Tab-separated table of N, CA and C in Angstrom:
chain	number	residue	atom	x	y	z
A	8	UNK	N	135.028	-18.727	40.299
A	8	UNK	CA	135.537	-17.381	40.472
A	8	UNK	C	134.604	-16.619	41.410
A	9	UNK	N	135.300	-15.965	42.157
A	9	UNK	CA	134.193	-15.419	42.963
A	9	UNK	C	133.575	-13.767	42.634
A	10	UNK	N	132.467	-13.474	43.060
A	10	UNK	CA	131.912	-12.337	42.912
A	10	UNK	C	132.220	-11.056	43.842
A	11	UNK	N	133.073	-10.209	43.307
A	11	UNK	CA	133.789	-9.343	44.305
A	11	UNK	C	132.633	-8.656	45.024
A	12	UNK	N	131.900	-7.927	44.771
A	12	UNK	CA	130.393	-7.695	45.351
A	12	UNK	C	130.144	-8.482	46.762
A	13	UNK	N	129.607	-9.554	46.336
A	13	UNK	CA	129.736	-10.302	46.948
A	13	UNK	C	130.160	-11.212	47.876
A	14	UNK	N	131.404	-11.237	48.132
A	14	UNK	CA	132.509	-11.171	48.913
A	14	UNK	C	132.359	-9.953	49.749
A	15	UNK	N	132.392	-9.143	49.179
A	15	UNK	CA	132.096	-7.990	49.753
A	15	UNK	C	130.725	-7.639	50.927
A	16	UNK	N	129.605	-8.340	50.374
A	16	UNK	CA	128.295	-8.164	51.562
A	16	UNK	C	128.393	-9.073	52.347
A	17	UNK	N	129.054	-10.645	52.036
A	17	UNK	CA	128.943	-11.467	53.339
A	17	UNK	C	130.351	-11.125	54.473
A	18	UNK	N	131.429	-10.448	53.843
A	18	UNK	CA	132.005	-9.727	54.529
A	18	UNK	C	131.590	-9.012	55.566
A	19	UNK	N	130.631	-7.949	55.113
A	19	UNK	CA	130.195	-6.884	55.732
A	19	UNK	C	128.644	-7.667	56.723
A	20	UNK	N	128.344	-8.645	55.835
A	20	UNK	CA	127.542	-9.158	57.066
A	20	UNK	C	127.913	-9.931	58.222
A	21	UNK	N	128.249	-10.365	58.201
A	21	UNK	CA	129.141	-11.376	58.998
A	21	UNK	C	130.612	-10.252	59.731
A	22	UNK	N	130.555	-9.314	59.361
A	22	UNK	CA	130.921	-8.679	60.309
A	22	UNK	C	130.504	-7.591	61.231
A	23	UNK	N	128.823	-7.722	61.174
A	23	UNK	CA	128.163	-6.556	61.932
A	23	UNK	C	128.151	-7.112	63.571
A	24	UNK	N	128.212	-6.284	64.103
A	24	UNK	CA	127.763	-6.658	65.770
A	24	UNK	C	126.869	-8.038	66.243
A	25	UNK	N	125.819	-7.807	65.292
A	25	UNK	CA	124.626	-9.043	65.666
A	25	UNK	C	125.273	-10.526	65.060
A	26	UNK	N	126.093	-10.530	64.344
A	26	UNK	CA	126.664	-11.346	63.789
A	26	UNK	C	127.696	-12.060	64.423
A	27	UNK	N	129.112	-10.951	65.099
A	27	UNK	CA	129.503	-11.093	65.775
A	27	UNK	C	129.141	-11.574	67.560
A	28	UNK	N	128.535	-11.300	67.823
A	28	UNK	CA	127.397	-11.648	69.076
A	28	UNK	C	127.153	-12.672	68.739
A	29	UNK	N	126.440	-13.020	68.195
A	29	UNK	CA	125.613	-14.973	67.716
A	29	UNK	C	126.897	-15.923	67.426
A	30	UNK	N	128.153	-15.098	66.888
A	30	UNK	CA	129.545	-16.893	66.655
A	30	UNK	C	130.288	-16.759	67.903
A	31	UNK	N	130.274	-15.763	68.738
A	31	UNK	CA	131.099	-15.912	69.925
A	31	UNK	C	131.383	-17.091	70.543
A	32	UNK	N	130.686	-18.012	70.720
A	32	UNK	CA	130.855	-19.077	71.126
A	32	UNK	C	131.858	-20.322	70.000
A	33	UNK	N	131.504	-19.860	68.781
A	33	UNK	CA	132.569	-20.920	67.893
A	33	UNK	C	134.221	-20.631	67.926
A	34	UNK	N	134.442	-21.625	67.956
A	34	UNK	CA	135.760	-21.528	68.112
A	34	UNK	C	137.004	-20.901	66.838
A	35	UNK	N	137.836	-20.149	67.737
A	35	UNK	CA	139.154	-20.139	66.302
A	35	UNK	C	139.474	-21.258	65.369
A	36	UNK	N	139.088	-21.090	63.949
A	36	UNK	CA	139.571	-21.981	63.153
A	36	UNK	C	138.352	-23.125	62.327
A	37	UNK	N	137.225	-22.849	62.544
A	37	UNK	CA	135.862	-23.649	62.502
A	37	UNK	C	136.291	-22.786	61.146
A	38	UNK	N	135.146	-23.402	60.279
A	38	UNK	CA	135.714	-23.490	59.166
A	38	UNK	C	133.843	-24.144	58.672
A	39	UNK	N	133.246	-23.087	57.624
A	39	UNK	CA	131.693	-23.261	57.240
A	39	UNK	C	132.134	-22.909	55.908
A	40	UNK	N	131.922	-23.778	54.546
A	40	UNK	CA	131.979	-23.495	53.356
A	40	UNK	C	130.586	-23.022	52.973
A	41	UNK	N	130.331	-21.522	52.178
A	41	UNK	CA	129.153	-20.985	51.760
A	41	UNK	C	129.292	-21.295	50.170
A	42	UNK	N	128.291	-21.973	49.662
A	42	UNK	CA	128.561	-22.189	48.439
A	42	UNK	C	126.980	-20.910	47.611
A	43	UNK	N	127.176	-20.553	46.832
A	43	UNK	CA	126.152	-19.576	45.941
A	43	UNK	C	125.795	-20.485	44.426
A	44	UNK	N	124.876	-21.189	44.326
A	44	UNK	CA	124.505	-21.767	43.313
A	44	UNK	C	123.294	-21.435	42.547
A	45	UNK	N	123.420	-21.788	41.001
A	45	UNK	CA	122.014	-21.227	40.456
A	45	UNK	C	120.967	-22.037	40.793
A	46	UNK	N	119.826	-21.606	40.587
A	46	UNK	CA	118.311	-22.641	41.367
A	46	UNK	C	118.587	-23.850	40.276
A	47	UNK	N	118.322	-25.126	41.159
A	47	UNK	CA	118.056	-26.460	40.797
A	47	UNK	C	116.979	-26.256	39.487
A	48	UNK	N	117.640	-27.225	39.077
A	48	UNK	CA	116.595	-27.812	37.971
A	48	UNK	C	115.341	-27.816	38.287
A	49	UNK	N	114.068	-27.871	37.656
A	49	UNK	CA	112.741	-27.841	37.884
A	49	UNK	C	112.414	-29.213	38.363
A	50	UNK	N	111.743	-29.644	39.531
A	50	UNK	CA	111.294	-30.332	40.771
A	50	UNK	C	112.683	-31.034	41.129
A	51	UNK	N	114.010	-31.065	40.968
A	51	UNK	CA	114.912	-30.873	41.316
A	51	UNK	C	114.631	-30.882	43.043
A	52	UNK	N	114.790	-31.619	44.065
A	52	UNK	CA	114.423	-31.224	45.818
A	52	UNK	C	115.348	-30.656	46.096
A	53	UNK	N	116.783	-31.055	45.575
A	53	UNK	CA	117.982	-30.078	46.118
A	53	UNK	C	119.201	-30.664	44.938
A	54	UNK	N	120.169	-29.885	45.286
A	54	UNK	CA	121.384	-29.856	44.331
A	54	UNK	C	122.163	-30.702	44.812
A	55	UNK	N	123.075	-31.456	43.700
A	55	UNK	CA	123.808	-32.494	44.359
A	55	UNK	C	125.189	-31.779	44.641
A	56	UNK	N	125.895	-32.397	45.081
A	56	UNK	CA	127.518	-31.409	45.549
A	56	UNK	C	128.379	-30.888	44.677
A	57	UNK	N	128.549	-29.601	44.490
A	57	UNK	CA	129.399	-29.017	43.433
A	57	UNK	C	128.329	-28.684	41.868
A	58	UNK	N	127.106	-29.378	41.987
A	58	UNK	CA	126.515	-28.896	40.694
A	58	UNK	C	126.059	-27.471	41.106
A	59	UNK	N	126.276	-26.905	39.982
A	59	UNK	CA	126.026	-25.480	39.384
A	59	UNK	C	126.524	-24.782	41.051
A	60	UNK	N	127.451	-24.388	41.150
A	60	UNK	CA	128.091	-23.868	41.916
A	60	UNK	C	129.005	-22.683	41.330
A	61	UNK	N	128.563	-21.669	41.215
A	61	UNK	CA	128.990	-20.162	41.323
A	61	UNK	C	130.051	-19.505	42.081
A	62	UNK	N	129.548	-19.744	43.058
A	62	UNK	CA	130.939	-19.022	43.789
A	62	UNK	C	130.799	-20.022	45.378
A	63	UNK	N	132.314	-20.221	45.743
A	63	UNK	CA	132.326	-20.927	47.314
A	63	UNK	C	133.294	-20.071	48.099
A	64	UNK	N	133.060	-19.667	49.304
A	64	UNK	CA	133.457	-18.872	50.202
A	64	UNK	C	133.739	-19.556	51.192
A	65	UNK	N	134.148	-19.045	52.462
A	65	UNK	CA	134.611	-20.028	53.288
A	65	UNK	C	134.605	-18.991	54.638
A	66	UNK	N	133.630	-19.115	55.416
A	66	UNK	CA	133.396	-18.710	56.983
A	66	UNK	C	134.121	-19.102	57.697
A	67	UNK	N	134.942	-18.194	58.250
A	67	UNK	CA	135.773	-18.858	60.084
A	67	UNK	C	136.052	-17.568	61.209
A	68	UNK	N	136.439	-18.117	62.108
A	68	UNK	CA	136.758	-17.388	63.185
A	68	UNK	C	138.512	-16.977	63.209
A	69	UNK	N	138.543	-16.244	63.278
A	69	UNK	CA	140.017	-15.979	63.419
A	69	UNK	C	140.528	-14.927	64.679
A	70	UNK	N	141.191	-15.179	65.591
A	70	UNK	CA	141.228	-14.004	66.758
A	70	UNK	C	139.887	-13.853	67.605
A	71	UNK	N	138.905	-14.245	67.147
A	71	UNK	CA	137.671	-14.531	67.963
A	71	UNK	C	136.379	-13.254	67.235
A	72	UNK	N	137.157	-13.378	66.311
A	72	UNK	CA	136.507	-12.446	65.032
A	72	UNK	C	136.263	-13.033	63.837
A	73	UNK	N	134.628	-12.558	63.323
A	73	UNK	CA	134.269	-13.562	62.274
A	73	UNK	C	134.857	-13.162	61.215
A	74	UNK	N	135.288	-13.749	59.495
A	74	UNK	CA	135.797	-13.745	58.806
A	74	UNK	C	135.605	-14.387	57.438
A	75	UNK	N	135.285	-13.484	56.220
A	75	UNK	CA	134.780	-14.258	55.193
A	75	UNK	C	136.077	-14.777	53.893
A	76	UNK	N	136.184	-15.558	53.583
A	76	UNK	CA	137.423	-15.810	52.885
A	76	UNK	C	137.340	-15.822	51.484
A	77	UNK	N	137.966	-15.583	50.761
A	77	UNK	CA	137.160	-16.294	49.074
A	77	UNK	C	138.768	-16.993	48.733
A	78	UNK	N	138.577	-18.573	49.387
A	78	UNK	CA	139.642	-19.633	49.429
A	78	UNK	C	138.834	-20.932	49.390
A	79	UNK	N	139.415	-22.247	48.953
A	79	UNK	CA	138.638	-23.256	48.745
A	79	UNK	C	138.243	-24.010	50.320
A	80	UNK	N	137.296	-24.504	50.641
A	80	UNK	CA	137.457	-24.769	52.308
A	80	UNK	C	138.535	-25.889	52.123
A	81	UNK	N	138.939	-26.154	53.445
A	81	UNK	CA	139.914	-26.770	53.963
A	81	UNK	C	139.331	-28.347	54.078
A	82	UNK	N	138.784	-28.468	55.276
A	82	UNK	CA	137.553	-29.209	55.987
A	82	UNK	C	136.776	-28.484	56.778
A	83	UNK	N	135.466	-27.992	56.346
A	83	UNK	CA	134.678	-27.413	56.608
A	83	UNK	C	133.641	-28.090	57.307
A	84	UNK	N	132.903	-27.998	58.625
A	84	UNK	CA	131.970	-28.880	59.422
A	84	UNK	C	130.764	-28.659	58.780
A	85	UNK	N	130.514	-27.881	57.811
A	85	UNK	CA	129.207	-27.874	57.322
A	85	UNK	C	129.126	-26.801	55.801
A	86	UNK	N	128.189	-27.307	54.965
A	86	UNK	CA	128.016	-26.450	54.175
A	86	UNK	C	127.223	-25.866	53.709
A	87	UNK	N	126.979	-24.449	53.700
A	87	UNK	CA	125.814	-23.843	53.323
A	87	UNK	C	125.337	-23.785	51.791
A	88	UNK	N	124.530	-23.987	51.218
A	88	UNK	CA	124.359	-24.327	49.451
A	88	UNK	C	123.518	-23.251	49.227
A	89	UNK	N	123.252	-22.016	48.462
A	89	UNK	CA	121.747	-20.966	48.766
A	89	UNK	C	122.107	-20.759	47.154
A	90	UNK	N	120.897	-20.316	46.935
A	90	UNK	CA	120.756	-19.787	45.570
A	90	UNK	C	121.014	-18.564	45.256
A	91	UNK	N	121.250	-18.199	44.444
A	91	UNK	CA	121.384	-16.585	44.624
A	91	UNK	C	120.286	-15.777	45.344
A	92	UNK	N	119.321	-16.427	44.744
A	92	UNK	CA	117.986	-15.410	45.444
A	92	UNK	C	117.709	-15.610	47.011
A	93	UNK	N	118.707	-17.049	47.574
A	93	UNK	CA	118.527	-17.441	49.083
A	93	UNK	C	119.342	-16.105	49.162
A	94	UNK	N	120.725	-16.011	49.123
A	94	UNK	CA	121.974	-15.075	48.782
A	94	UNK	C	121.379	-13.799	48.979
A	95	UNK	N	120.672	-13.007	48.263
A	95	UNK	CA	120.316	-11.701	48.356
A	95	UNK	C	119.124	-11.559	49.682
A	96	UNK	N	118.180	-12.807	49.909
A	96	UNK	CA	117.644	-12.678	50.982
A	96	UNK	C	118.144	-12.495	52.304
A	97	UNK	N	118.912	-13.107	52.419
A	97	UNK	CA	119.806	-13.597	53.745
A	97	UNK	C	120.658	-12.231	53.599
A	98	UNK	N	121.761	-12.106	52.738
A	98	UNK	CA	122.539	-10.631	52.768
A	98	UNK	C	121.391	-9.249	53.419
A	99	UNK	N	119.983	-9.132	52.221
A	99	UNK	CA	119.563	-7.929	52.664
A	99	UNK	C	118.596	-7.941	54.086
A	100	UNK	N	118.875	-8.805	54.663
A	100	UNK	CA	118.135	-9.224	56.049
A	100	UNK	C	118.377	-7.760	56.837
A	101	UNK	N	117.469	-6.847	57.243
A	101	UNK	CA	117.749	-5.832	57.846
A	101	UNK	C	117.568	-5.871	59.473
A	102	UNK	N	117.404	-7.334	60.213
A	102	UNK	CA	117.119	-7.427	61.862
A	102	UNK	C	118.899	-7.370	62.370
A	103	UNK	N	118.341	-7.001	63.287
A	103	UNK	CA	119.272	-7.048	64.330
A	103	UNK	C	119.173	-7.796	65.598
A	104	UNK	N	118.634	-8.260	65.215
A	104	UNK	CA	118.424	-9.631	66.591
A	104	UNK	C	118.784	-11.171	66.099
A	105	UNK	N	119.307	-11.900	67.303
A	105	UNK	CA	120.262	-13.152	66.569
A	105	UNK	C	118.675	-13.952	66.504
A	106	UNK	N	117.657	-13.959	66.987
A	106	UNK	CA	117.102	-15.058	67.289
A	106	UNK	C	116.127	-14.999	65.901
A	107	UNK	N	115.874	-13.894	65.767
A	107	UNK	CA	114.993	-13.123	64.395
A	107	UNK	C	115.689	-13.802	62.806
A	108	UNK	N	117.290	-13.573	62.646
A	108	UNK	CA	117.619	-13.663	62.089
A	108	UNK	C	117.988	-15.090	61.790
A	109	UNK	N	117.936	-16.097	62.985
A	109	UNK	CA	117.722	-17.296	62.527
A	109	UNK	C	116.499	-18.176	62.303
A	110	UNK	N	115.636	-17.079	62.392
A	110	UNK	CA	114.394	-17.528	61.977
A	110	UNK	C	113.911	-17.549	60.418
A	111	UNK	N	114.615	-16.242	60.147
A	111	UNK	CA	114.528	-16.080	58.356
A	111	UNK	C	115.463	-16.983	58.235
A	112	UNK	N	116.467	-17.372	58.255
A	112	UNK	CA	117.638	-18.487	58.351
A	112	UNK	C	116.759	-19.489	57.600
A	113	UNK	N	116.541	-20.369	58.697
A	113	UNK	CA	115.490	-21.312	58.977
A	113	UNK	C	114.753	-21.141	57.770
A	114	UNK	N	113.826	-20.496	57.710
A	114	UNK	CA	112.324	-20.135	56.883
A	114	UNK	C	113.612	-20.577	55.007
A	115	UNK	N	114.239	-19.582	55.386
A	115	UNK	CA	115.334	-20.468	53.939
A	115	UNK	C	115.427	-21.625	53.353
A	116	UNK	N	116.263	-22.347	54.963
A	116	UNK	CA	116.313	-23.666	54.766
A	116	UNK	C	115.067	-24.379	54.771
A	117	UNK	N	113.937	-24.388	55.154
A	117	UNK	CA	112.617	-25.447	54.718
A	117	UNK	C	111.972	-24.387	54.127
A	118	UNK	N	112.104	-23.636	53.104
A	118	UNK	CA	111.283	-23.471	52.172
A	118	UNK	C	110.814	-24.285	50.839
A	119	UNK	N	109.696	-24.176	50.344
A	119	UNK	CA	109.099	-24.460	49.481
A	119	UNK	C	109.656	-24.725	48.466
A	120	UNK	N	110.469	-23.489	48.011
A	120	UNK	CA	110.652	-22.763	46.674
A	120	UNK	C	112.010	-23.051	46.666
A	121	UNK	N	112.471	-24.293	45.706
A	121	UNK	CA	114.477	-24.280	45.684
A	121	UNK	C	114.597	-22.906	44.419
A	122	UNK	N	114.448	-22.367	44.428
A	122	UNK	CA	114.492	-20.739	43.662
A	122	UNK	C	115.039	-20.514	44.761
A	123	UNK	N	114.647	-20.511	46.174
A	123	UNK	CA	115.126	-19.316	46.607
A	123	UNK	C	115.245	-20.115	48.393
A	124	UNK	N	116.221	-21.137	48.477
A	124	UNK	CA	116.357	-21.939	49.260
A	124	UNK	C	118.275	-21.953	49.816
A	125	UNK	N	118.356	-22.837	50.665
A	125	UNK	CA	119.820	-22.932	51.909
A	125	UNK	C	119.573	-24.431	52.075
A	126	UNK	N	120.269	-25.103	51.445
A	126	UNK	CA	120.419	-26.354	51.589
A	126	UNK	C	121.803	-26.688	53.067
A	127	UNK	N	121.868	-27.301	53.987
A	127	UNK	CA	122.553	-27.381	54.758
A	127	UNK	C	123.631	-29.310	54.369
A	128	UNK	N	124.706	-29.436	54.639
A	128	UNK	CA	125.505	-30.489	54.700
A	128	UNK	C	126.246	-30.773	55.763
A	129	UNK	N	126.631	-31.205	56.805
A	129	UNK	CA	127.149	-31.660	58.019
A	129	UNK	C	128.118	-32.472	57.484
A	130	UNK	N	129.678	-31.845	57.322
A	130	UNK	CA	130.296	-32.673	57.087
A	130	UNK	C	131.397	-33.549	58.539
A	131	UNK	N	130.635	-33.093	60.031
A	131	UNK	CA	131.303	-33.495	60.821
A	131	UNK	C	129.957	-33.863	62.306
A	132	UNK	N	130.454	-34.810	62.685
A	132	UNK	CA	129.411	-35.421	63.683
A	132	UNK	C	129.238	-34.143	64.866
A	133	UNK	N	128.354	-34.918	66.008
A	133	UNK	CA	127.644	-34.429	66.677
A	133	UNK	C	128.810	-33.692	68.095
A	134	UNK	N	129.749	-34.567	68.044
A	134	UNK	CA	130.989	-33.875	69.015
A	134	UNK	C	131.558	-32.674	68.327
A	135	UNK	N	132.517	-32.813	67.337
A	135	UNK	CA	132.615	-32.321	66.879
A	135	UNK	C	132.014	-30.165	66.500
A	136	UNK	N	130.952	-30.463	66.199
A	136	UNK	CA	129.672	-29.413	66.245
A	136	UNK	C	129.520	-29.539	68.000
A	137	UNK	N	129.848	-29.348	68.697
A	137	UNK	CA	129.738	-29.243	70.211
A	137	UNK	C	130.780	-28.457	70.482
A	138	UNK	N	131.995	-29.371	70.453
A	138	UNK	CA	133.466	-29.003	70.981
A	138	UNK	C	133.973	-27.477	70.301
A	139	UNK	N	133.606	-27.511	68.768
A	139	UNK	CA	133.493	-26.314	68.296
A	139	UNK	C	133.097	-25.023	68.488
A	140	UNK	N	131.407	-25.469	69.346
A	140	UNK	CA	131.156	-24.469	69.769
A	140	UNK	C	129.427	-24.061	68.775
A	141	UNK	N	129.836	-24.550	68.082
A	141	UNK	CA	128.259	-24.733	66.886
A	141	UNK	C	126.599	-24.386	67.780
A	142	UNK	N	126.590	-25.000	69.092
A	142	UNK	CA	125.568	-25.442	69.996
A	142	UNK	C	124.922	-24.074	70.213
A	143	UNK	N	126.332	-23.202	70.800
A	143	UNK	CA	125.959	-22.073	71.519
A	143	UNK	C	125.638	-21.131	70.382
A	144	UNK	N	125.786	-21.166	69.106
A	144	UNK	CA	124.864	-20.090	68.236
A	144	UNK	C	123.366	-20.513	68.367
A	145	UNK	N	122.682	-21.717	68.184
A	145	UNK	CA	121.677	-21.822	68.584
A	145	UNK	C	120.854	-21.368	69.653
A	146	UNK	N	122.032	-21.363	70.806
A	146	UNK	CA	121.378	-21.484	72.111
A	146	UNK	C	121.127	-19.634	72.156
A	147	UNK	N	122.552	-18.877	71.437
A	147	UNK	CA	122.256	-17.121	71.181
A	147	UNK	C	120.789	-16.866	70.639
A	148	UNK	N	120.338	-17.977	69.820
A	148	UNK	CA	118.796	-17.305	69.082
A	148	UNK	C	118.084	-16.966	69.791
A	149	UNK	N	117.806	-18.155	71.372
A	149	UNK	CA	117.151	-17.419	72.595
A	149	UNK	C	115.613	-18.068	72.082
A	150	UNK	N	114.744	-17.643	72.941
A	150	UNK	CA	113.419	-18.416	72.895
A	150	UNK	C	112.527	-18.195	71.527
A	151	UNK	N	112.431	-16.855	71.110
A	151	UNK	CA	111.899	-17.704	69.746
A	151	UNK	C	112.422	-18.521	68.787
A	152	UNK	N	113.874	-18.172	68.849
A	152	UNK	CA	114.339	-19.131	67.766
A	152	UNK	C	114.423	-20.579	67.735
A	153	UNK	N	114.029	-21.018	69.537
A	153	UNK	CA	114.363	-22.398	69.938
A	153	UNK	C	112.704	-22.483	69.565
A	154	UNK	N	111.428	-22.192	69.659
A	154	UNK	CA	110.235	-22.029	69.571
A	154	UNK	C	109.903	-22.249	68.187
A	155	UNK	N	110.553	-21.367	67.091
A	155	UNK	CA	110.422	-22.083	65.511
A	155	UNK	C	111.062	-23.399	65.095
A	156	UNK	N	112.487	-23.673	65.740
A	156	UNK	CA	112.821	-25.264	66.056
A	156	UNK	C	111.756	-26.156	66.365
A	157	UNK	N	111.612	-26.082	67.106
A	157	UNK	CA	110.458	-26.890	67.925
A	157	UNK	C	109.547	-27.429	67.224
A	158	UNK	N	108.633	-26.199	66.699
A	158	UNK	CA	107.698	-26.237	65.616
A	158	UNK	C	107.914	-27.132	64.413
A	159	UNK	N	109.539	-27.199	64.115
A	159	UNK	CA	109.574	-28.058	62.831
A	159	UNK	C	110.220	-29.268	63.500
A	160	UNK	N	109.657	-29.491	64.913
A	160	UNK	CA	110.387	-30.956	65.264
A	160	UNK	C	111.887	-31.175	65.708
A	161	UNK	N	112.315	-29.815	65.926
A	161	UNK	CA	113.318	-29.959	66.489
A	161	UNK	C	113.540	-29.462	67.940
A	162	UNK	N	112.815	-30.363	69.159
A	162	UNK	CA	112.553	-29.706	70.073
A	162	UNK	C	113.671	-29.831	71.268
A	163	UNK	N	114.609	-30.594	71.487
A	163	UNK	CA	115.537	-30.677	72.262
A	163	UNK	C	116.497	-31.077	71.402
A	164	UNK	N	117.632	-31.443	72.077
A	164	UNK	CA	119.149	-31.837	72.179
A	164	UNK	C	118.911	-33.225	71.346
A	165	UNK	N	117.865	-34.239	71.902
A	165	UNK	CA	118.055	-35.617	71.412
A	165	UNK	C	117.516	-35.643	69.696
A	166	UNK	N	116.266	-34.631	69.769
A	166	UNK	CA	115.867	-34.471	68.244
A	166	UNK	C	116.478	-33.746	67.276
A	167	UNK	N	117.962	-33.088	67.827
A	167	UNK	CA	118.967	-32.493	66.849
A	167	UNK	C	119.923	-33.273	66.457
A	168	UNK	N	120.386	-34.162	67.628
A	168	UNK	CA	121.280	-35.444	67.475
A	168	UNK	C	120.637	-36.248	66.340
A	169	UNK	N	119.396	-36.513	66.210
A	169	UNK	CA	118.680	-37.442	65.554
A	169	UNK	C	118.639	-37.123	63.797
A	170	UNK	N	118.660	-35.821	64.109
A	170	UNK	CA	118.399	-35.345	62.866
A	170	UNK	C	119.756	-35.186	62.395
A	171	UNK	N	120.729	-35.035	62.788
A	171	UNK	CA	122.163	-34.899	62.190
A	171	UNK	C	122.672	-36.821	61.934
A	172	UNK	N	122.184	-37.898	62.557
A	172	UNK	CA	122.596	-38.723	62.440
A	172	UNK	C	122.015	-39.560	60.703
A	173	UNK	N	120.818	-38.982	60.770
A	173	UNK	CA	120.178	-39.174	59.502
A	173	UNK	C	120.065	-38.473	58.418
A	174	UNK	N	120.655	-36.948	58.513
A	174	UNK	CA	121.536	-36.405	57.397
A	174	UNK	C	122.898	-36.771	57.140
A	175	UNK	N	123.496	-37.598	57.799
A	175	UNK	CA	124.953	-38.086	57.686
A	175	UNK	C	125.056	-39.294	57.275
A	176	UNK	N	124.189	-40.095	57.472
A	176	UNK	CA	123.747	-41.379	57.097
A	176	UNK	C	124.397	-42.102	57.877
């Protein structure tokens, strides 16, 4: 069941300017399932699919305008997993810059603490995430955001390929 609240802020986030600016490039109809789950079990590294899952939402483009859904995804190219406390971080993010904001992004996803973590799932290959349009939100973060990439080893095109081929198995 979903959390009307809630629904309500990734609505409103995902529909601010800076938000809008950074998916321009994804295409009508892309399709990102946000799932809100309680924190993993204790040393737990991450949650397996569908455990303790709270509420699932469903990100797309529609008209070339972003859009939050509270519907089951369809086929979704990727899925976002956050805890509530990832959830309230990411919602109360007060930047306005795309490259900033995928840096706290980021800092989410390889954090420490699954309390308060963004587990990512690729449920579609490396074309796919191209043809879509996926590439060019990255490329919106602009130099620091490609600069904190880097830092965690993700420094070009071939070491993103690499890394999606071995989260997909």
């Amino acid at each position: 069941m979903s959390n009307p609240v809630r629904l309500e802020l990734f609505s409103k986030y995902f529909s601010r300017p800076v938000a809008e600016t950074a998916a321009q490039s994804l295409s009508d109809g892309v399709e990102i399932a946000i799932q809100v789950i309680s924190a993993p079990k204790t040393g737990a590294s991450a949650p397996t699919s569908g455990e303790n899952v709270l509420e699932t939402l469903v990100f797309t483009r529609e008209k070339k305008r972003n859009c939050i859904k509270n519907i089951a995804p369809h086929q979704p190219q990727l899925t976002f997993r956050m805890t509530e406390a990832a959830a309230e971080a990411l919602l109360s993010d007060p930047s306005d810059q795309i490259g900033e904001i995928g840096v706290n992004i980021l800092r989410l996803i390889f954090s420490p603490d699954p309390t308060k973590r963004i587990w990512i799932q690729f449920q579609s290959g490396f074309f796919t995430l191209w043809s879509k349009g996926y590439f060019g939100v990255l490329k919106a973060g602009g130099s620091g955001f490609a600069a904190y990439l880097a830092s965690r080893g993700f420094s070009g095109m071939d070491a993103i390929k690499a890394a999606l081929r071995k989260i997909r198995g």
